[in-house]
mmCIF file of C-alpha atoms in Angstrom:
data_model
loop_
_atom_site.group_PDB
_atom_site.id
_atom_site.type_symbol
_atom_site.label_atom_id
_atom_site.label_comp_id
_atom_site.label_asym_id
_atom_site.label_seq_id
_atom_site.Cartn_x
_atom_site.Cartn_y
_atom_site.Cartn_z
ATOM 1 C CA UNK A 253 22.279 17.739 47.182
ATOM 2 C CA UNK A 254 22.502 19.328 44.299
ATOM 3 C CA UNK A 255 25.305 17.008 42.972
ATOM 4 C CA UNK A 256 23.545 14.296 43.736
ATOM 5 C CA UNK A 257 21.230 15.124 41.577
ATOM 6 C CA UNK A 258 22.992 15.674 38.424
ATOM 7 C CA UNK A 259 24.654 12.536 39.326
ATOM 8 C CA UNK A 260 21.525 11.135 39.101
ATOM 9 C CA UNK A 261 20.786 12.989 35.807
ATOM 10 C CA UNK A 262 23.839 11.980 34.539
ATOM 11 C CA UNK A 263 23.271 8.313 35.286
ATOM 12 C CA UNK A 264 20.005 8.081 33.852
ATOM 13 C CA UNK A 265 20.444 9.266 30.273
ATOM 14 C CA UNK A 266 23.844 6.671 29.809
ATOM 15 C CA UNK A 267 21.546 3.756 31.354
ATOM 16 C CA UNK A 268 18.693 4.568 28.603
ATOM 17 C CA UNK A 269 21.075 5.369 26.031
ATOM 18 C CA UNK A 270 23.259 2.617 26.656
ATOM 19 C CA UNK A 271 21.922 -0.053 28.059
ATOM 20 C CA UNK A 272 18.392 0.370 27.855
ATOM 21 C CA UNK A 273 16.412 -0.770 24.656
ATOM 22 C CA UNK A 274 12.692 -0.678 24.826
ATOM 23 C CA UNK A 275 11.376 -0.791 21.396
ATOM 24 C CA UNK A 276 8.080 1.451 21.503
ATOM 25 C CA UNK A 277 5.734 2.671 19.071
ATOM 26 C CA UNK A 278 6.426 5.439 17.352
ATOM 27 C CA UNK A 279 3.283 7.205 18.410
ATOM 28 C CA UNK A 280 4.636 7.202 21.833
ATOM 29 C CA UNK A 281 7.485 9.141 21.271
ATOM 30 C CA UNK A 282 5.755 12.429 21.575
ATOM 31 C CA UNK A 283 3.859 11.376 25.083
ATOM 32 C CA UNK A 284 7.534 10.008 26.333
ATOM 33 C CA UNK A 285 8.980 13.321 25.397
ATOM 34 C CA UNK A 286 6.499 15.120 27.194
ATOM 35 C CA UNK A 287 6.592 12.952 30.221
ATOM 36 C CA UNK A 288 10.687 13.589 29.899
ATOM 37 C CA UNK A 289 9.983 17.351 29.801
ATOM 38 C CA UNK A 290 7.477 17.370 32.713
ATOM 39 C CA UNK A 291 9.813 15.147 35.004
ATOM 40 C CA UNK A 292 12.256 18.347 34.405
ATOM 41 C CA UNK A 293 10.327 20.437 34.992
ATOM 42 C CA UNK A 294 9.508 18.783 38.617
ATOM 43 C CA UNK A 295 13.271 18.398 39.031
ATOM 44 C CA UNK A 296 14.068 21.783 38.857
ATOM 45 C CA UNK A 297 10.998 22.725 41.075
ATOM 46 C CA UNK A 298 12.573 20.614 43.441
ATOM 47 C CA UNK A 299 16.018 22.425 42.924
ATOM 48 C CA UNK A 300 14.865 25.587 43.807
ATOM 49 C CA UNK A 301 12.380 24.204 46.514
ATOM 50 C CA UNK A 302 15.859 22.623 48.290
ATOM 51 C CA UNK A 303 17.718 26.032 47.982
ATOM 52 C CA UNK A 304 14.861 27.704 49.632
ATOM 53 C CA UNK A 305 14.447 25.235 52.336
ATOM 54 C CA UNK A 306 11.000 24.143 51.515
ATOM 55 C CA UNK A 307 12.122 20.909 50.080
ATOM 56 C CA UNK A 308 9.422 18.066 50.529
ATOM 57 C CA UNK A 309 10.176 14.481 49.705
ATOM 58 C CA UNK A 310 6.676 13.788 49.306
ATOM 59 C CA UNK A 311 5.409 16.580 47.207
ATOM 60 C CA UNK A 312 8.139 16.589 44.883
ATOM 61 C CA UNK A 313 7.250 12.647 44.287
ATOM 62 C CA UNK A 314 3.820 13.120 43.709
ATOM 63 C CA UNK A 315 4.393 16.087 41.770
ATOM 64 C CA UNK A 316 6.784 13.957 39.698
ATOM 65 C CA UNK A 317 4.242 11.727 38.812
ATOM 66 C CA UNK A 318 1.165 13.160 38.179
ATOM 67 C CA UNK A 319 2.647 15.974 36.177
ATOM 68 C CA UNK A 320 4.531 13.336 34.164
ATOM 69 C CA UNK A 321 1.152 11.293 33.582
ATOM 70 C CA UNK A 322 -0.971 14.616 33.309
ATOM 71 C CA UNK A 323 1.219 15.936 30.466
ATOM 72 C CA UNK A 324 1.319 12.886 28.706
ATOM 73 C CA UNK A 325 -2.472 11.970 28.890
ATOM 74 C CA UNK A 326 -2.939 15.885 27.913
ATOM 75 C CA UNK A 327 -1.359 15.566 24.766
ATOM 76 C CA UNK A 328 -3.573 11.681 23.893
ATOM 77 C CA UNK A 329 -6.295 13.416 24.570
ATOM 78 C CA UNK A 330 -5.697 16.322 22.318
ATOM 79 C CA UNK A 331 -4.780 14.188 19.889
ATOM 80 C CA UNK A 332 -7.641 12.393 20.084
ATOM 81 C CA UNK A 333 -10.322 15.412 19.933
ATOM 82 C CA UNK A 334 -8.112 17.251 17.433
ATOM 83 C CA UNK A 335 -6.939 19.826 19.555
ATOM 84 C CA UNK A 336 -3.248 20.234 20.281
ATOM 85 C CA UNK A 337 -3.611 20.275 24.021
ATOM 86 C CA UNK A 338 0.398 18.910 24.355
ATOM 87 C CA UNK A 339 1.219 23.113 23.688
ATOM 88 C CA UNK A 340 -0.921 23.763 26.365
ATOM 89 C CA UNK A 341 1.627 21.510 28.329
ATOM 90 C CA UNK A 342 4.820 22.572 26.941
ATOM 91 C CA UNK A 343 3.883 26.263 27.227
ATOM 92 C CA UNK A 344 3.360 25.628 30.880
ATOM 93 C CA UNK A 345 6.046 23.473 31.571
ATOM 94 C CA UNK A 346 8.565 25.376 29.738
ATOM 95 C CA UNK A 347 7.718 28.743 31.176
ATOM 96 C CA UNK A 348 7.658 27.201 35.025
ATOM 97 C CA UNK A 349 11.311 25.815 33.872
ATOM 98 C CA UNK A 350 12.172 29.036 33.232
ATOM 99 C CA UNK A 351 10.708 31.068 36.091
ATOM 100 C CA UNK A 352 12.143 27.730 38.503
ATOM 101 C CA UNK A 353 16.042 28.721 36.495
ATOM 102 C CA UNK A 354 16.095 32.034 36.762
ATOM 103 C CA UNK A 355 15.023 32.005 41.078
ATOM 104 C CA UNK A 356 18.407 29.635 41.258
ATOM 105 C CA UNK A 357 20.264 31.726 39.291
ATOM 106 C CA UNK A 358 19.245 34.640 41.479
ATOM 107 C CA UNK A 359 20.216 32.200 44.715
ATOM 108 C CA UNK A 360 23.463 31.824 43.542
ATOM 109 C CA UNK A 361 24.013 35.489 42.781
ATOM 110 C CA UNK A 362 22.674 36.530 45.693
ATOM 111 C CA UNK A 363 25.387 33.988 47.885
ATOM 112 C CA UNK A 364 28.188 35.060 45.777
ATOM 113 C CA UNK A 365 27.109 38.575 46.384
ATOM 114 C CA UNK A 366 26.957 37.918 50.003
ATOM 115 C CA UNK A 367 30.323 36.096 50.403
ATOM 116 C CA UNK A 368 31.859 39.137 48.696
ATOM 117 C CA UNK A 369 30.360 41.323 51.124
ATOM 118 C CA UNK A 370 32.058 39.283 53.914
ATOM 119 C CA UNK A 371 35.006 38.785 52.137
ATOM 120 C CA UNK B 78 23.768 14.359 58.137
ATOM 121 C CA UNK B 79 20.291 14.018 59.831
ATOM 122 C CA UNK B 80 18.320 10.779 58.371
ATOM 123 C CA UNK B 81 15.753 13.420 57.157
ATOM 124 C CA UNK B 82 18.143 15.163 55.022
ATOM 125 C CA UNK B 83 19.600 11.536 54.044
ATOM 126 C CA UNK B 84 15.872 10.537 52.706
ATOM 127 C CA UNK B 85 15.368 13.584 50.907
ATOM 128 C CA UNK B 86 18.657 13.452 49.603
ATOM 129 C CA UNK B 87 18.072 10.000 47.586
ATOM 130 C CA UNK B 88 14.419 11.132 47.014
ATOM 131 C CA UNK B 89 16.280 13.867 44.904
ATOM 132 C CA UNK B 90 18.868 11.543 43.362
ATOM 133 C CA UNK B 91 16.096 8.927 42.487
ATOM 134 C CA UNK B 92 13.988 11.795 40.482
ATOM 135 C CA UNK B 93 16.508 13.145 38.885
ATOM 136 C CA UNK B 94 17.418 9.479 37.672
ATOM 137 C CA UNK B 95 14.049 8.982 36.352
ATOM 138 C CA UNK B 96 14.115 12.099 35.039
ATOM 139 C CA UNK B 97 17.071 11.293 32.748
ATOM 140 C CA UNK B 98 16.163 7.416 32.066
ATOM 141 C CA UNK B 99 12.975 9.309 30.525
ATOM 142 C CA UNK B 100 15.164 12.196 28.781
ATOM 143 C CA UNK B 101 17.507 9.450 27.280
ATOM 144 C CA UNK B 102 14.829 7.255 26.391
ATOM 145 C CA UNK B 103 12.824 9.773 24.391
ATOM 146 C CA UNK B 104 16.157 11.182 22.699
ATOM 147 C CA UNK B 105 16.780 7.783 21.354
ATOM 148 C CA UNK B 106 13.070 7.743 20.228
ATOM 149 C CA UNK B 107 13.610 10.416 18.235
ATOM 150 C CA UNK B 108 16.622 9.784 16.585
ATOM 151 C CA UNK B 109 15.610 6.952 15.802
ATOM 152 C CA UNK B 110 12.661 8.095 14.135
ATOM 153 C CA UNK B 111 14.661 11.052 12.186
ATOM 154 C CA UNK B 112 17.293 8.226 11.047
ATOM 155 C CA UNK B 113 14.175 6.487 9.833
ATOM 156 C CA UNK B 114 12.214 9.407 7.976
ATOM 157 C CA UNK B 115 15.953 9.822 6.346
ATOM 158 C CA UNK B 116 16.980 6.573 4.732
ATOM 159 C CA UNK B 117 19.484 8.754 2.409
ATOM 160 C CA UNK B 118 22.373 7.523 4.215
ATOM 161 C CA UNK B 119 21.589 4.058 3.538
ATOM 162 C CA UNK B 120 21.108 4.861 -0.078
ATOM 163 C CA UNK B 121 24.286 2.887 -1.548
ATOM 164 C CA UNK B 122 23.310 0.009 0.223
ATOM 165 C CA UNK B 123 20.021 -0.182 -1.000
ATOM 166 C CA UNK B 124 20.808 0.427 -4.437
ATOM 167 C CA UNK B 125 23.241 -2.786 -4.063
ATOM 168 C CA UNK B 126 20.123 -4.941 -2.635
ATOM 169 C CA UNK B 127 18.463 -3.595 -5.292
ATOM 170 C CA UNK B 128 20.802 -4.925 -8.182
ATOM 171 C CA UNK B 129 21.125 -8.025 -6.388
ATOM 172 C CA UNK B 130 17.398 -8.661 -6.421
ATOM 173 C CA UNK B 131 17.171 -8.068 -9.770
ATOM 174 C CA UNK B 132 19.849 -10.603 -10.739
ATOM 175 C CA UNK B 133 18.732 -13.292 -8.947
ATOM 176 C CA UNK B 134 15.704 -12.364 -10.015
ATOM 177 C CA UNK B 135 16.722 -13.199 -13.942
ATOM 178 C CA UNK B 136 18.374 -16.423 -12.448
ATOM 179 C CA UNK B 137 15.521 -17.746 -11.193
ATOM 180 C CA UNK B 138 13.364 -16.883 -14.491
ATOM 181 C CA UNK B 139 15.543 -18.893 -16.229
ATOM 182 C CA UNK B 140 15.546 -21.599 -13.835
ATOM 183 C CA UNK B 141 11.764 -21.139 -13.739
ATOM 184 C CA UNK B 142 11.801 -21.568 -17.679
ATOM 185 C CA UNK B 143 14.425 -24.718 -17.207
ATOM 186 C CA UNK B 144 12.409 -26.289 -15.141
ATOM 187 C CA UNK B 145 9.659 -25.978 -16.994
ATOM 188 C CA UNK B 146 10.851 -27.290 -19.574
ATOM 189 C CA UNK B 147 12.175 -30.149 -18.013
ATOM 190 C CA UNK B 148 8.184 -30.699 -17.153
ATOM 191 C CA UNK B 149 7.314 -30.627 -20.263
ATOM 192 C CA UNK B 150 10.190 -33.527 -21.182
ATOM 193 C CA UNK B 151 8.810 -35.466 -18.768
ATOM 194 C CA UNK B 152 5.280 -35.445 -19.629
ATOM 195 C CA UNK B 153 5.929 -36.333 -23.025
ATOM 196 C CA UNK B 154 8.286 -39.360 -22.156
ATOM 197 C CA UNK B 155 5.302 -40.810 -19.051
ATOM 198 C CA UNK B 156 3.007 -40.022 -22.318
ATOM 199 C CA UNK B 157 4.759 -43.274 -24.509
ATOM 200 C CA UNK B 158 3.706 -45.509 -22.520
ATOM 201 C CA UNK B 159 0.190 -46.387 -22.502
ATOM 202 C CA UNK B 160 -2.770 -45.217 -24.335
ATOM 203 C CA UNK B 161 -4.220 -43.749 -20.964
ATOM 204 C CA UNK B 162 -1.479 -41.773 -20.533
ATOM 205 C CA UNK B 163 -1.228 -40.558 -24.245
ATOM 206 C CA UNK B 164 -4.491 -39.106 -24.094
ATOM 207 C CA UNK B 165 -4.126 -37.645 -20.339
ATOM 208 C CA UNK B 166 -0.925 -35.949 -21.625
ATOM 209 C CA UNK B 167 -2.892 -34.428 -24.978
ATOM 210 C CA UNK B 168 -5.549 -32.966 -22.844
ATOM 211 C CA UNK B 169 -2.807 -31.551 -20.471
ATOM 212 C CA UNK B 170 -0.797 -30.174 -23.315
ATOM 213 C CA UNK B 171 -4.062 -28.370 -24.367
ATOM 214 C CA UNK B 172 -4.838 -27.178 -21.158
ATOM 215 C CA UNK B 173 -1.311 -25.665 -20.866
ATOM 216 C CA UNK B 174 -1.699 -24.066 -23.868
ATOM 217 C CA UNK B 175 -4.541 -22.292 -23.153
ATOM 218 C CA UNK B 176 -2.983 -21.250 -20.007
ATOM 219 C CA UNK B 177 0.082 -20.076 -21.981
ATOM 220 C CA UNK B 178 2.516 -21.982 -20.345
ATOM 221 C CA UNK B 179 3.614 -23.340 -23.635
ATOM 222 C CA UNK B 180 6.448 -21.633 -26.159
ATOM 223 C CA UNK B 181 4.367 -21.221 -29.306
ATOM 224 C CA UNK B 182 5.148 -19.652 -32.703
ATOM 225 C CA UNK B 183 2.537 -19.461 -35.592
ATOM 226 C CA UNK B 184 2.105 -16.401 -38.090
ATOM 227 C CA UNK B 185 1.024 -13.290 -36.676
ATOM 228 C CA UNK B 186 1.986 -9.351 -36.132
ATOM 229 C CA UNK B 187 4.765 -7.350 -34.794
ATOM 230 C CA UNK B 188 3.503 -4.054 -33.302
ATOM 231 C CA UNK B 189 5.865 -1.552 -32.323
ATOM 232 C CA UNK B 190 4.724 1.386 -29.914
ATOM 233 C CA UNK B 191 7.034 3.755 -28.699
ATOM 234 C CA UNK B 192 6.596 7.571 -27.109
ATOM 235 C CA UNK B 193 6.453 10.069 -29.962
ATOM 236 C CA UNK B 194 9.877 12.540 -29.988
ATOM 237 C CA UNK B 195 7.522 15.578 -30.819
ATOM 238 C CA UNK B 196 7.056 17.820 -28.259
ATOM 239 C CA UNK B 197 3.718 19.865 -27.672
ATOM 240 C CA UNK B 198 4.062 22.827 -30.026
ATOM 241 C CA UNK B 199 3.035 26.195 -29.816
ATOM 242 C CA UNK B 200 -0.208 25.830 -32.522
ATOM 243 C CA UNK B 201 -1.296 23.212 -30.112
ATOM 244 C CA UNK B 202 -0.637 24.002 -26.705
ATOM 245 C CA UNK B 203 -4.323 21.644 -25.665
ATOM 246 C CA UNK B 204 -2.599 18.552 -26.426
ATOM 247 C CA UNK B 205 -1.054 17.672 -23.599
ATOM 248 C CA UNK B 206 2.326 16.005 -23.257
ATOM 249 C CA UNK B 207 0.347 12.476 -21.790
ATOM 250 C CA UNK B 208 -0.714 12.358 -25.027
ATOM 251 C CA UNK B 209 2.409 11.660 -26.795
ATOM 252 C CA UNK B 210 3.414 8.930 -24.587
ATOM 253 C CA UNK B 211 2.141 5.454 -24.543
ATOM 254 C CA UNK B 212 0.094 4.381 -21.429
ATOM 255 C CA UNK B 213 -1.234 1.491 -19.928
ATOM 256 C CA UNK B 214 -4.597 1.934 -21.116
ATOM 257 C CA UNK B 215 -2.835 1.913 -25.363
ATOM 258 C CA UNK B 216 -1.407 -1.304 -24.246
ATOM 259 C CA UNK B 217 -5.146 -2.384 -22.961
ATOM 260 C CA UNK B 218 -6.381 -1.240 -25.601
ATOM 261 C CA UNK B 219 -4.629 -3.107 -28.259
ATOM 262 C CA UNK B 220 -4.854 -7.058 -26.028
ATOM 263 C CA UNK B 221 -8.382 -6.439 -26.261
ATOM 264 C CA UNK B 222 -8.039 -5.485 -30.034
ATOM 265 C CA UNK B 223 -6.007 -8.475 -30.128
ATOM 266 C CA UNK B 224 -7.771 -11.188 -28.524
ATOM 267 C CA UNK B 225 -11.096 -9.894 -29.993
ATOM 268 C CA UNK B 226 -9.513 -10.542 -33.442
ATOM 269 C CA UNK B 227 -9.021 -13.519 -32.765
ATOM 270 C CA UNK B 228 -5.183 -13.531 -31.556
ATOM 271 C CA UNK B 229 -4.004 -16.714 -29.993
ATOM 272 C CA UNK B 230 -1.312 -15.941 -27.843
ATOM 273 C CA UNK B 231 -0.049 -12.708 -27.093
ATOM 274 C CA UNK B 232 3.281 -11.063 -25.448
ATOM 275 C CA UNK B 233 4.170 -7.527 -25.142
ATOM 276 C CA UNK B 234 8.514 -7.219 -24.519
ATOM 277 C CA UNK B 235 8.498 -10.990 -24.382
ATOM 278 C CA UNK B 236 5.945 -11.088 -21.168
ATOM 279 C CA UNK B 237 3.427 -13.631 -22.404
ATOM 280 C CA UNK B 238 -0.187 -12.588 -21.464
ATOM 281 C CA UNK B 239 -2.125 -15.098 -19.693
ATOM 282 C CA UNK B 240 -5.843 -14.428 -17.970
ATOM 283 C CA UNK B 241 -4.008 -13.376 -15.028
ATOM 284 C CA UNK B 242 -1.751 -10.761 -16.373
ATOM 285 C CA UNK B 243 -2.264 -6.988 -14.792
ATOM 286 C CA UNK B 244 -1.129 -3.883 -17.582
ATOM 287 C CA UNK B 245 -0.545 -0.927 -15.320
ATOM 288 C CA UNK B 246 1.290 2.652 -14.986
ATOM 289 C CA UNK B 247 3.333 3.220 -12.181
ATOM 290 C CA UNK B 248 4.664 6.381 -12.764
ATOM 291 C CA UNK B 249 7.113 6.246 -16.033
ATOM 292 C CA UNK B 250 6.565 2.944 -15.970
ATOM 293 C CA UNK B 251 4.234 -0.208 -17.113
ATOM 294 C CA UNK B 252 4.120 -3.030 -15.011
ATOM 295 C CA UNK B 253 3.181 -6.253 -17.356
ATOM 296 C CA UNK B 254 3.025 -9.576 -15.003
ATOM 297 C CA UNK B 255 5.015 -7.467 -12.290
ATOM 298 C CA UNK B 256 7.862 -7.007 -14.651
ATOM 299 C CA UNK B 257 8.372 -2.944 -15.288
ATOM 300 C CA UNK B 258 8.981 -1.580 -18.573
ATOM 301 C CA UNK B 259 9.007 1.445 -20.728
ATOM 302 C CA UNK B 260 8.586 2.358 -24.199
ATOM 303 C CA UNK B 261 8.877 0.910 -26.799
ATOM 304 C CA UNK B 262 6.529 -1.596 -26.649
ATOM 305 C CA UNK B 263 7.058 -4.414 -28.424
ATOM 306 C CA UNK B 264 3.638 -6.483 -29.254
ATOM 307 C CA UNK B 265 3.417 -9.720 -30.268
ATOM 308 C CA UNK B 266 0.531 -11.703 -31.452
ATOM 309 C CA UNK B 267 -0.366 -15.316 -33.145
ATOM 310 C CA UNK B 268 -3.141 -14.954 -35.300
ATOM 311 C CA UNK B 269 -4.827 -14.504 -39.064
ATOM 312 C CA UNK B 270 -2.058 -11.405 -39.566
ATOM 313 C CA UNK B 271 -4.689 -10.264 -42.192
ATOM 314 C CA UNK B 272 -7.284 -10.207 -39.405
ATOM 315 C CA UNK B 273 -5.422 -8.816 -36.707
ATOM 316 C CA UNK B 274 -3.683 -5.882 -39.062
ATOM 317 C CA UNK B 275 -7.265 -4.748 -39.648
ATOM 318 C CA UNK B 276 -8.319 -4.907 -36.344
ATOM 319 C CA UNK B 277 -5.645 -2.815 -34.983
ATOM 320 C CA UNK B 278 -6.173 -0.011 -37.914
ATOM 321 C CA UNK B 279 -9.912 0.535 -37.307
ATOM 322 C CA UNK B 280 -11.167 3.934 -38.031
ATOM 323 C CA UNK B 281 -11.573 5.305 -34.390
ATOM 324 C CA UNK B 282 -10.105 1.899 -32.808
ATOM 325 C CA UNK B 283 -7.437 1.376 -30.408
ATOM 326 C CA UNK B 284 -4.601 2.854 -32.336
ATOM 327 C CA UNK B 285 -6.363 5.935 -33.698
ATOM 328 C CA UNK B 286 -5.679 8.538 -31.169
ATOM 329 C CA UNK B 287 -2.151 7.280 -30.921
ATOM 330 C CA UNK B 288 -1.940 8.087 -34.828
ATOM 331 C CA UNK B 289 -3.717 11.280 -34.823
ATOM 332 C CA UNK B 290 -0.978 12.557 -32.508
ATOM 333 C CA UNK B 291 2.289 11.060 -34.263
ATOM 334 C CA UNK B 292 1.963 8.284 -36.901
ATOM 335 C CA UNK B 293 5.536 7.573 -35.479
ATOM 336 C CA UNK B 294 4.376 5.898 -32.852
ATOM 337 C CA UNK B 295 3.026 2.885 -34.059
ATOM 338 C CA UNK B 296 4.358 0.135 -36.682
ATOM 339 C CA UNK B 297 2.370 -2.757 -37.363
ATOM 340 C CA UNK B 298 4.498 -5.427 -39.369
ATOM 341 C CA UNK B 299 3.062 -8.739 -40.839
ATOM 342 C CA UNK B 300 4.857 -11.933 -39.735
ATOM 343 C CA UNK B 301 5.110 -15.292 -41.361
ATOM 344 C CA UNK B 302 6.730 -16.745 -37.682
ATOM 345 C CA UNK B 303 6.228 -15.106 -34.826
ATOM 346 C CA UNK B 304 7.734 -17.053 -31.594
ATOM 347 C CA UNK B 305 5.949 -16.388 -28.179
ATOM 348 C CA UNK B 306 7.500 -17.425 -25.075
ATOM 349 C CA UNK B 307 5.818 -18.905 -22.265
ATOM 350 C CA UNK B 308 4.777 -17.476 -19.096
ATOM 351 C CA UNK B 309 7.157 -17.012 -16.567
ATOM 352 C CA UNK B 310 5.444 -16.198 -13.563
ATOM 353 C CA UNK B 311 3.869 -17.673 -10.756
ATOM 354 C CA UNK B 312 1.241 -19.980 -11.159
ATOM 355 C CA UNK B 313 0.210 -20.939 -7.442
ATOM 356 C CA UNK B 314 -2.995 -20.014 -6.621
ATOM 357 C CA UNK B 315 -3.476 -18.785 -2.885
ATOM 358 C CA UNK B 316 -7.170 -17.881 -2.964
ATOM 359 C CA UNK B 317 -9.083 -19.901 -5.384
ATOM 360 C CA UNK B 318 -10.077 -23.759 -5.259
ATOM 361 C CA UNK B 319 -11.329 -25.763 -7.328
ATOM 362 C CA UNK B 320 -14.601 -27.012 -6.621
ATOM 363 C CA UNK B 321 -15.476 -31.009 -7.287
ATOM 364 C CA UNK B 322 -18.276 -32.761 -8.526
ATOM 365 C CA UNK B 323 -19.023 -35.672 -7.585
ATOM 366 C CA UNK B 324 -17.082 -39.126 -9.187
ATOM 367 C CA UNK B 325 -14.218 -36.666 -9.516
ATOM 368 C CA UNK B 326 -11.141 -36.653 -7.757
ATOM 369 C CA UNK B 327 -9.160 -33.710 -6.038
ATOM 370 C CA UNK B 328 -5.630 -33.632 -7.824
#
């Protein structure tokens, strides 16, 4: 499953890089990158969400989206009342990446750990 | 491989695919904004334009002047014919010289201002270095002199000024009819030379500061023939229209 997904991954960024080519304003950028960032961040939630067995189709979809739209509208509207509201985002996001890494690392410690024992 | 695990299983792949369409797409955003904020690498290039430009640029000047001339050939040749077109092609020739699209010559000045090569000294530390450099505003200074003297056709560095001609600083530069240029100036006006000298050397007039700083700076010569070129530049007009009485015909 896991595969799969960085398959996926994989696949994505040579499509955009490659063959995609949507010219779009510059002011965009920043929303897209945030958008980028809070799709990752769902991803990994999902990772660890299929390692512990409490993998949902549906909420990892939703999630998907409306934190991708959420972050993104965040960061227009801070731009548009002066307020940078997109750290607000990336602090979040970024520290749930983190937290989300560090429980799969532990996963895979733990199972190595295990198969040692048996071993 | 239950179809439940099958479903989640391209759920996964089809969010992580998203996922990097979005991280790829904003990557290429912002390189291509860096490249963009950075043109240094297309420096050379540019430069290279930027000679070309220039080159064709003169080309078409002279073609420009050609042409003009041609014009000019032309008129006078329809003019032999009849005594209608004699007098239409006077009152042209008039009209163009008032517009300063005519090469005249006639006696006149030669002024001469260039940045002074004294340096603020240490007595006079107030005067700053702007003042020992010549500035759009000298320049402005002396075409109103000029004209208000009397001066009937003016050029400074052979750029003829006509009612449309902008004097400007652009950094170390002076735009005169869009063409840049830098010190020295070289001023030339038709005129009473007698008139125009005196003008010019008024107690507190347009050349006094200059001369208070560096008497260097300025030289005023007295001309028995001074030759004026035409002007050069465009002469379409985008904006304006002439408006027509009545019995009179649009062109």
């Amino acid at each position: 499953m896991i595969a799969v997904g960085f398959v996926g991954l994989l696949l994505g960024v040579v499509i955009a890089s490659l063959l995609l080519d949507i010219p779009l304003p510059e002011e965009w950028a920043a929303y897209l990158s945030l958008a980028a960032l809070a799709g990752l961040d769902t991803a990994f939630g999902g990772w660890r969400a299929a390692l512990e067995g409490r993998f949902h189709a549906d909420v990892f979809v939703s999630g998907f989206i409306v934190n991708a739209l959420l972050a993104a509208m965040l960061a227009y509207l801070g731009d548009r009342i002066g307020v940078d509201l997109f750290l607000a985002a990336v602090v979040t996001l970024g520290g749930r990446m983190f937290l989300n890494l560090s429980l799969i690392r532990r996963y895979y410690l733990n199972q190595l750990a295990l198969r040692r024992q048996r071993g | 491989m239950s179809e439940n695990k099958l479903k989640q299983m391209t759920v996964f792949f089809a969010i992580w695919l998203v996922v990097g369409l979005l991280l790829g797409m904003a990557f290429k955003e912002q390189t291509r904004i860096r490249t963009a904020e950075l043109p240094s690498a297309r420096l050379p290039d540019l430069a290279r334009a930027y000679v070309q430009e220039k080159r064709s640029n003169a080309a078409l000047e002279e073609e420009i002047r050609q042409l003009r001339q041609r014009i000019n050939e032309l008129e006078n040749a329809f003019a032999s014919g009849t005594k209608q077109a004699q007098v239409l092609n006077q009152s042209l020739q008039e009209a163009k010289m008032i517009a300063g699209l005519l090469e005249v010559e006639g006696p006149g000045i030669e002024l001469t201002l260039q940045d002074s090569k004294k340096r603020p000294s240490g007595e006079s530390p107030e005067l700053l270095p702007e003042l020992y450099t010549i500035h759009d505003y000298d320049l402005l200074r002396v075409v109103n002199e000029l004209r208000q003297a009397g001066a009937e056709a003016i050029s400074i560095n052979g750029q003829r000024i006509v009612s449309t001609t902008g004097i400007r600083c652009t950094g170390p530069v002076v735009f005169v009819n869009d063409v840049k240029m830098a010190s020295p100036f070289v001023v030339l006006a038709i005129g009473d030379p007698k008139t125009l000298v005196g003008a010019l050397e008024m107690p507190g007039g347009a050349l006094a500061d200059l001369k208070s700083v560096d008497p260097k700076m300025v030289q005023i010569r007295r001309l028995d023939t001074v030759r004026i070129p035409a002007y050069s530049g465009s002469t379409q007009f985008r904006y304006a229209r002439p408006i027509m009485t009545e019995g009179e015909q649009t062109p």
